[in-house]
Amino acid sequence: MNELLTFGSAGEQTLWMSFLAMIAATGLSLIITKVYQITFTGEHYSQSFVHTIVMMSVVVSVVMNVVSGNAGVAFGLFAVFSLIRFRSAVTDAKDIAYIFFGLCVGMTCGLFQIDLAIMLTVMASLVFYLLYKFDYGKGRDTQVLKVTVPENLNHENLFDDILVAHTNSYVLRQVETTNLGTMIRYTFDIRCKNETKDKDLLDFIRERNANLQVSLSYLQKKY
């Protein structure tokens, strides 16, 4: 502390370099959070999560200044950090990637590798945006298909040919009676092919189940 506050050339240089590292970490983490907001695909994102990315980048840049060249302090600080837990679990893998992104930028700034931190931010932000823009790796979500059939049409393989033609996978989860036992309701977990439209699948099934009730819902996704 005395060295940092010394108005000599070495102390003043160290102080200003640390301050520059914090400024750089703040600016780059703001870019990271902006990319996160643009590429977010859920219903809504948490403002506190956005703030956390910024604060973690700044704090980590200072921590790297403290622990650089001092193994004892490094182990002590990481032992303290191991006690820290997020109050709520991070359920989206992409959110974890953004946290790690912010940490890496903060660490790089803390080691005074500002040019490398800028390069990392630009490159990783571009990759995140392109993955989002081109919807890379997209697949169809699992859906719940419920089909009601008259009792006289009841047999387990009634819809197998339709499901084979229009889904990548399907599993029969439940069979139950309804309407005082005069109807049978099947519940399937299905994953449709990319070219299959929900309306077309429902129309094919309605032709087979005497135009009785058919419902198709998506499993709730957590963000």
Tab-separated table of C-alpha atoms in Angstrom:
chain	number	residue	atom	x	y	z
A	1	MET	CA	0.000	0.000	0.000
A	2	ASN	CA	2.807	2.378	0.871
A	3	GLU	CA	4.445	1.618	-2.464
A	4	LEU	CA	1.235	2.305	-4.367
A	5	LEU	CA	0.603	5.595	-2.587
A	6	THR	CA	4.194	6.754	-2.941
A	7	PHE	CA	4.453	9.774	-5.223
A	8	GLY	CA	7.594	8.376	-6.765
A	9	SER	CA	7.829	7.259	-10.348
A	10	ALA	CA	7.508	3.511	-9.655
A	11	GLY	CA	4.628	3.826	-7.195
A	12	GLU	CA	2.782	6.368	-9.300
A	13	GLN	CA	3.225	4.251	-12.424
A	14	THR	CA	1.867	1.161	-10.643
A	15	LEU	CA	-1.124	3.099	-9.321
A	16	TRP	CA	-2.009	4.527	-12.703
A	17	MET	CA	-1.538	1.198	-14.462
A	18	SER	CA	-3.929	-0.427	-11.983
A	19	PHE	CA	-6.431	2.361	-12.556
A	20	LEU	CA	-6.055	1.963	-16.329
A	21	ALA	CA	-6.641	-1.791	-15.961
A	22	MET	CA	-9.902	-1.131	-14.087
A	23	ILE	CA	-11.056	1.395	-16.695
A	24	ALA	CA	-10.264	-1.051	-19.497
A	25	ALA	CA	-12.059	-3.900	-17.694
A	26	THR	CA	-15.112	-1.677	-17.203
A	27	GLY	CA	-15.270	-0.603	-20.848
A	28	LEU	CA	-14.730	-4.076	-22.263
A	29	SER	CA	-17.220	-5.664	-19.873
A	30	LEU	CA	-19.828	-3.120	-20.997
A	31	ILE	CA	-19.251	-4.347	-24.551
A	32	ILE	CA	-19.665	-7.926	-23.321
A	33	THR	CA	-22.971	-7.135	-21.605
A	34	LYS	CA	-24.229	-5.312	-24.710
A	35	VAL	CA	-23.521	-8.395	-26.825
A	36	TYR	CA	-25.253	-10.498	-24.159
A	37	GLN	CA	-28.383	-8.336	-24.368
A	38	ILE	CA	-28.423	-8.497	-28.173
A	39	THR	CA	-27.971	-12.278	-28.343
A	40	PHE	CA	-30.269	-13.186	-25.429
A	41	THR	CA	-33.069	-15.490	-26.600
A	42	GLY	CA	-35.109	-16.047	-23.434
A	43	GLU	CA	-38.195	-14.243	-22.224
A	44	HIS	CA	-36.223	-11.670	-20.238
A	45	TYR	CA	-32.736	-11.359	-18.805
A	46	SER	CA	-31.780	-10.329	-15.292
A	47	GLN	CA	-30.431	-6.810	-14.877
A	48	SER	CA	-28.511	-7.947	-11.805
A	49	PHE	CA	-26.767	-10.601	-13.932
A	50	VAL	CA	-25.663	-7.905	-16.398
A	51	HIS	CA	-24.329	-5.788	-13.532
A	52	THR	CA	-22.557	-8.832	-12.092
A	53	ILE	CA	-20.553	-9.377	-15.285
A	54	VAL	CA	-19.300	-5.784	-15.163
A	55	MET	CA	-18.453	-5.847	-11.455
A	56	MET	CA	-16.714	-9.215	-11.661
A	57	SER	CA	-14.502	-8.004	-14.499
A	58	VAL	CA	-13.446	-4.912	-12.567
A	59	VAL	CA	-12.880	-6.761	-9.283
A	60	VAL	CA	-10.914	-9.561	-10.941
A	61	SER	CA	-8.648	-7.016	-12.653
A	62	VAL	CA	-7.744	-5.651	-9.212
A	63	VAL	CA	-7.313	-9.140	-7.776
A	64	MET	CA	-4.851	-10.015	-10.528
A	65	ASN	CA	-2.825	-6.933	-9.600
A	66	VAL	CA	-2.721	-8.086	-5.986
A	67	VAL	CA	-1.814	-11.735	-6.598
A	68	SER	CA	0.677	-11.251	-9.440
A	69	GLY	CA	4.088	-12.408	-8.249
A	70	ASN	CA	2.843	-13.493	-4.816
A	71	ALA	CA	1.839	-17.165	-4.641
A	72	GLY	CA	0.856	-17.010	-0.969
A	73	VAL	CA	-1.622	-14.183	-1.492
A	74	ALA	CA	-2.987	-15.927	-4.607
A	75	PHE	CA	-3.791	-19.143	-2.732
A	76	GLY	CA	-5.344	-17.162	0.116
A	77	LEU	CA	-7.623	-15.165	-2.180
A	78	PHE	CA	-8.725	-18.202	-4.170
A	79	ALA	CA	-9.546	-19.958	-0.879
A	80	VAL	CA	-11.797	-17.023	0.020
A	81	PHE	CA	-13.429	-17.044	-3.431
A	82	SER	CA	-14.190	-20.754	-3.058
A	83	LEU	CA	-16.574	-19.838	-0.236
A	84	ILE	CA	-18.609	-17.539	-2.487
A	85	ARG	CA	-21.801	-18.994	-3.964
A	86	PHE	CA	-24.332	-17.493	-6.322
A	87	ARG	CA	-27.656	-16.964	-4.603
A	88	SER	CA	-29.526	-18.455	-7.559
A	89	ALA	CA	-28.248	-21.207	-9.824
A	90	VAL	CA	-27.292	-20.292	-13.391
A	91	THR	CA	-29.485	-22.517	-15.540
A	92	ASP	CA	-28.445	-21.413	-19.033
A	93	ALA	CA	-25.076	-22.686	-20.261
A	94	LYS	CA	-24.632	-19.518	-22.332
A	95	ASP	CA	-24.852	-17.400	-19.172
A	96	ILE	CA	-21.963	-19.402	-17.705
A	97	ALA	CA	-19.962	-18.699	-20.867
A	98	TYR	CA	-20.566	-14.955	-20.494
A	99	ILE	CA	-19.484	-15.055	-16.838
A	100	PHE	CA	-16.273	-16.821	-17.833
A	101	PHE	CA	-15.855	-14.333	-20.694
A	102	GLY	CA	-16.036	-11.405	-18.280
A	103	LEU	CA	-13.637	-13.084	-15.852
A	104	CYS	CA	-11.054	-13.720	-18.577
A	105	VAL	CA	-11.222	-10.116	-19.748
A	106	GLY	CA	-10.803	-8.890	-16.165
A	107	MET	CA	-7.841	-11.209	-15.599
A	108	THR	CA	-6.167	-10.111	-18.820
A	109	CYS	CA	-6.629	-6.431	-17.969
A	110	GLY	CA	-5.300	-7.088	-14.448
A	111	LEU	CA	-2.103	-8.453	-15.986
A	112	PHE	CA	-1.829	-5.211	-18.011
A	113	GLN	CA	-2.324	-7.071	-21.303
A	114	ILE	CA	-4.838	-4.481	-22.499
A	115	ASP	CA	-4.230	-5.157	-26.191
A	116	LEU	CA	-4.856	-8.866	-25.670
A	117	ALA	CA	-8.023	-8.099	-23.655
A	118	ILE	CA	-9.327	-5.930	-26.505
A	119	MET	CA	-8.541	-8.664	-29.027
A	120	LEU	CA	-10.309	-11.262	-26.845
A	121	THR	CA	-13.386	-9.062	-26.446
A	122	VAL	CA	-13.703	-8.314	-30.161
A	123	MET	CA	-13.120	-11.901	-31.281
A	124	ALA	CA	-15.346	-13.602	-28.695
A	125	SER	CA	-18.121	-11.013	-29.139
A	126	LEU	CA	-18.025	-11.585	-32.899
A	127	VAL	CA	-18.243	-15.357	-32.412
A	128	PHE	CA	-21.181	-15.019	-29.994
A	129	TYR	CA	-23.011	-12.692	-32.385
A	130	LEU	CA	-22.461	-14.889	-35.461
A	131	LEU	CA	-23.662	-17.978	-33.594
A	132	TYR	CA	-26.781	-16.036	-32.650
A	133	LYS	CA	-27.279	-14.455	-36.084
A	134	PHE	CA	-27.074	-17.725	-38.027
A	135	ASP	CA	-28.888	-19.716	-35.322
A	136	TYR	CA	-26.068	-22.258	-35.354
A	137	GLY	CA	-26.860	-25.700	-33.917
A	138	LYS	CA	-30.588	-25.100	-33.609
A	139	GLY	CA	-32.779	-28.148	-33.110
A	140	ARG	CA	-36.454	-28.676	-32.420
A	141	ASP	CA	-37.527	-28.535	-28.790
A	142	THR	CA	-39.208	-31.485	-27.138
A	143	GLN	CA	-43.003	-31.210	-27.289
A	144	VAL	CA	-45.857	-32.899	-25.463
A	145	LEU	CA	-48.489	-34.358	-27.780
A	146	LYS	CA	-51.847	-35.346	-26.320
A	147	VAL	CA	-54.296	-37.206	-28.538
A	148	THR	CA	-57.836	-38.286	-27.664
A	149	VAL	CA	-59.322	-41.253	-29.542
A	150	PRO	CA	-62.640	-43.116	-29.303
A	151	GLU	CA	-62.459	-46.363	-27.364
A	152	ASN	CA	-63.269	-48.419	-30.467
A	153	LEU	CA	-60.170	-47.013	-32.244
A	154	ASN	CA	-57.871	-47.725	-29.336
A	155	HIS	CA	-54.670	-49.569	-30.137
A	156	GLU	CA	-51.094	-48.693	-29.244
A	157	ASN	CA	-49.708	-48.357	-32.767
A	158	LEU	CA	-52.488	-46.158	-34.144
A	159	PHE	CA	-50.223	-43.158	-34.804
A	160	ASP	CA	-46.844	-44.831	-35.274
A	161	ASP	CA	-46.615	-44.272	-39.027
A	162	ILE	CA	-47.470	-40.563	-38.685
A	163	LEU	CA	-44.946	-40.046	-35.890
A	164	VAL	CA	-42.220	-41.937	-37.723
A	165	ALA	CA	-42.723	-39.777	-40.815
A	166	HIS	CA	-42.814	-36.397	-39.044
A	167	THR	CA	-40.649	-36.722	-35.925
A	168	ASN	CA	-37.055	-37.569	-35.143
A	169	SER	CA	-38.078	-39.367	-31.961
A	170	TYR	CA	-41.192	-40.062	-29.938
A	171	VAL	CA	-41.982	-41.839	-26.688
A	172	LEU	CA	-45.384	-42.842	-25.342
A	173	ARG	CA	-45.492	-41.498	-21.773
A	174	GLN	CA	-49.048	-42.063	-20.629
A	175	VAL	CA	-52.328	-43.747	-21.569
A	176	GLU	CA	-55.467	-42.749	-19.643
A	177	THR	CA	-59.213	-42.947	-19.951
A	178	THR	CA	-61.379	-39.841	-20.168
A	179	ASN	CA	-65.008	-38.850	-20.671
A	180	LEU	CA	-66.300	-41.603	-18.326
A	181	GLY	CA	-64.171	-44.233	-20.001
A	182	THR	CA	-65.511	-43.699	-23.496
A	183	MET	CA	-62.330	-42.023	-24.720
A	184	ILE	CA	-58.620	-42.833	-24.487
A	185	ARG	CA	-55.961	-40.142	-24.216
A	186	TYR	CA	-52.376	-40.789	-25.319
A	187	THR	CA	-49.518	-38.562	-24.155
A	188	PHE	CA	-46.295	-38.579	-26.211
A	189	ASP	CA	-42.975	-36.779	-25.850
A	190	ILE	CA	-41.931	-35.952	-29.402
A	191	ARG	CA	-39.133	-34.106	-31.185
A	192	CYS	CA	-40.304	-32.979	-34.616
A	193	LYS	CA	-38.159	-32.860	-37.718
A	194	ASN	CA	-37.008	-29.381	-38.730
A	195	GLU	CA	-39.255	-29.356	-41.801
A	196	THR	CA	-42.375	-30.491	-39.908
A	197	LYS	CA	-44.956	-27.793	-39.205
A	198	ASP	CA	-47.070	-28.107	-36.086
A	199	LYS	CA	-50.334	-27.539	-37.974
A	200	ASP	CA	-49.556	-30.239	-40.529
A	201	LEU	CA	-48.836	-32.776	-37.792
A	202	LEU	CA	-52.090	-31.922	-36.018
A	203	ASP	CA	-54.059	-32.259	-39.258
A	204	PHE	CA	-52.636	-35.721	-39.968
A	205	ILE	CA	-53.517	-36.898	-36.477
A	206	ARG	CA	-57.048	-35.431	-36.635
A	207	GLU	CA	-57.713	-37.484	-39.764
A	208	ARG	CA	-56.817	-40.599	-37.759
A	209	ASN	CA	-58.600	-39.885	-34.433
A	210	ALA	CA	-62.050	-38.955	-35.767
A	211	ASN	CA	-61.302	-35.231	-35.402
A	212	LEU	CA	-61.280	-35.356	-31.601
A	213	GLN	CA	-59.138	-33.174	-29.365
A	214	VAL	CA	-55.399	-32.968	-30.110
A	215	SER	CA	-52.995	-30.689	-28.235
A	216	LEU	CA	-49.339	-29.926	-28.843
A	217	SER	CA	-47.367	-27.995	-26.252
A	218	TYR	CA	-43.729	-27.145	-25.661
A	219	LEU	CA	-41.942	-28.127	-22.507
A	220	GLN	CA	-41.297	-25.090	-20.341
A	221	LYS	CA	-37.755	-23.836	-20.812
A	222	LYS	CA	-35.871	-22.307	-17.915
A	223	TYR	CA	-33.618	-19.268	-18.333
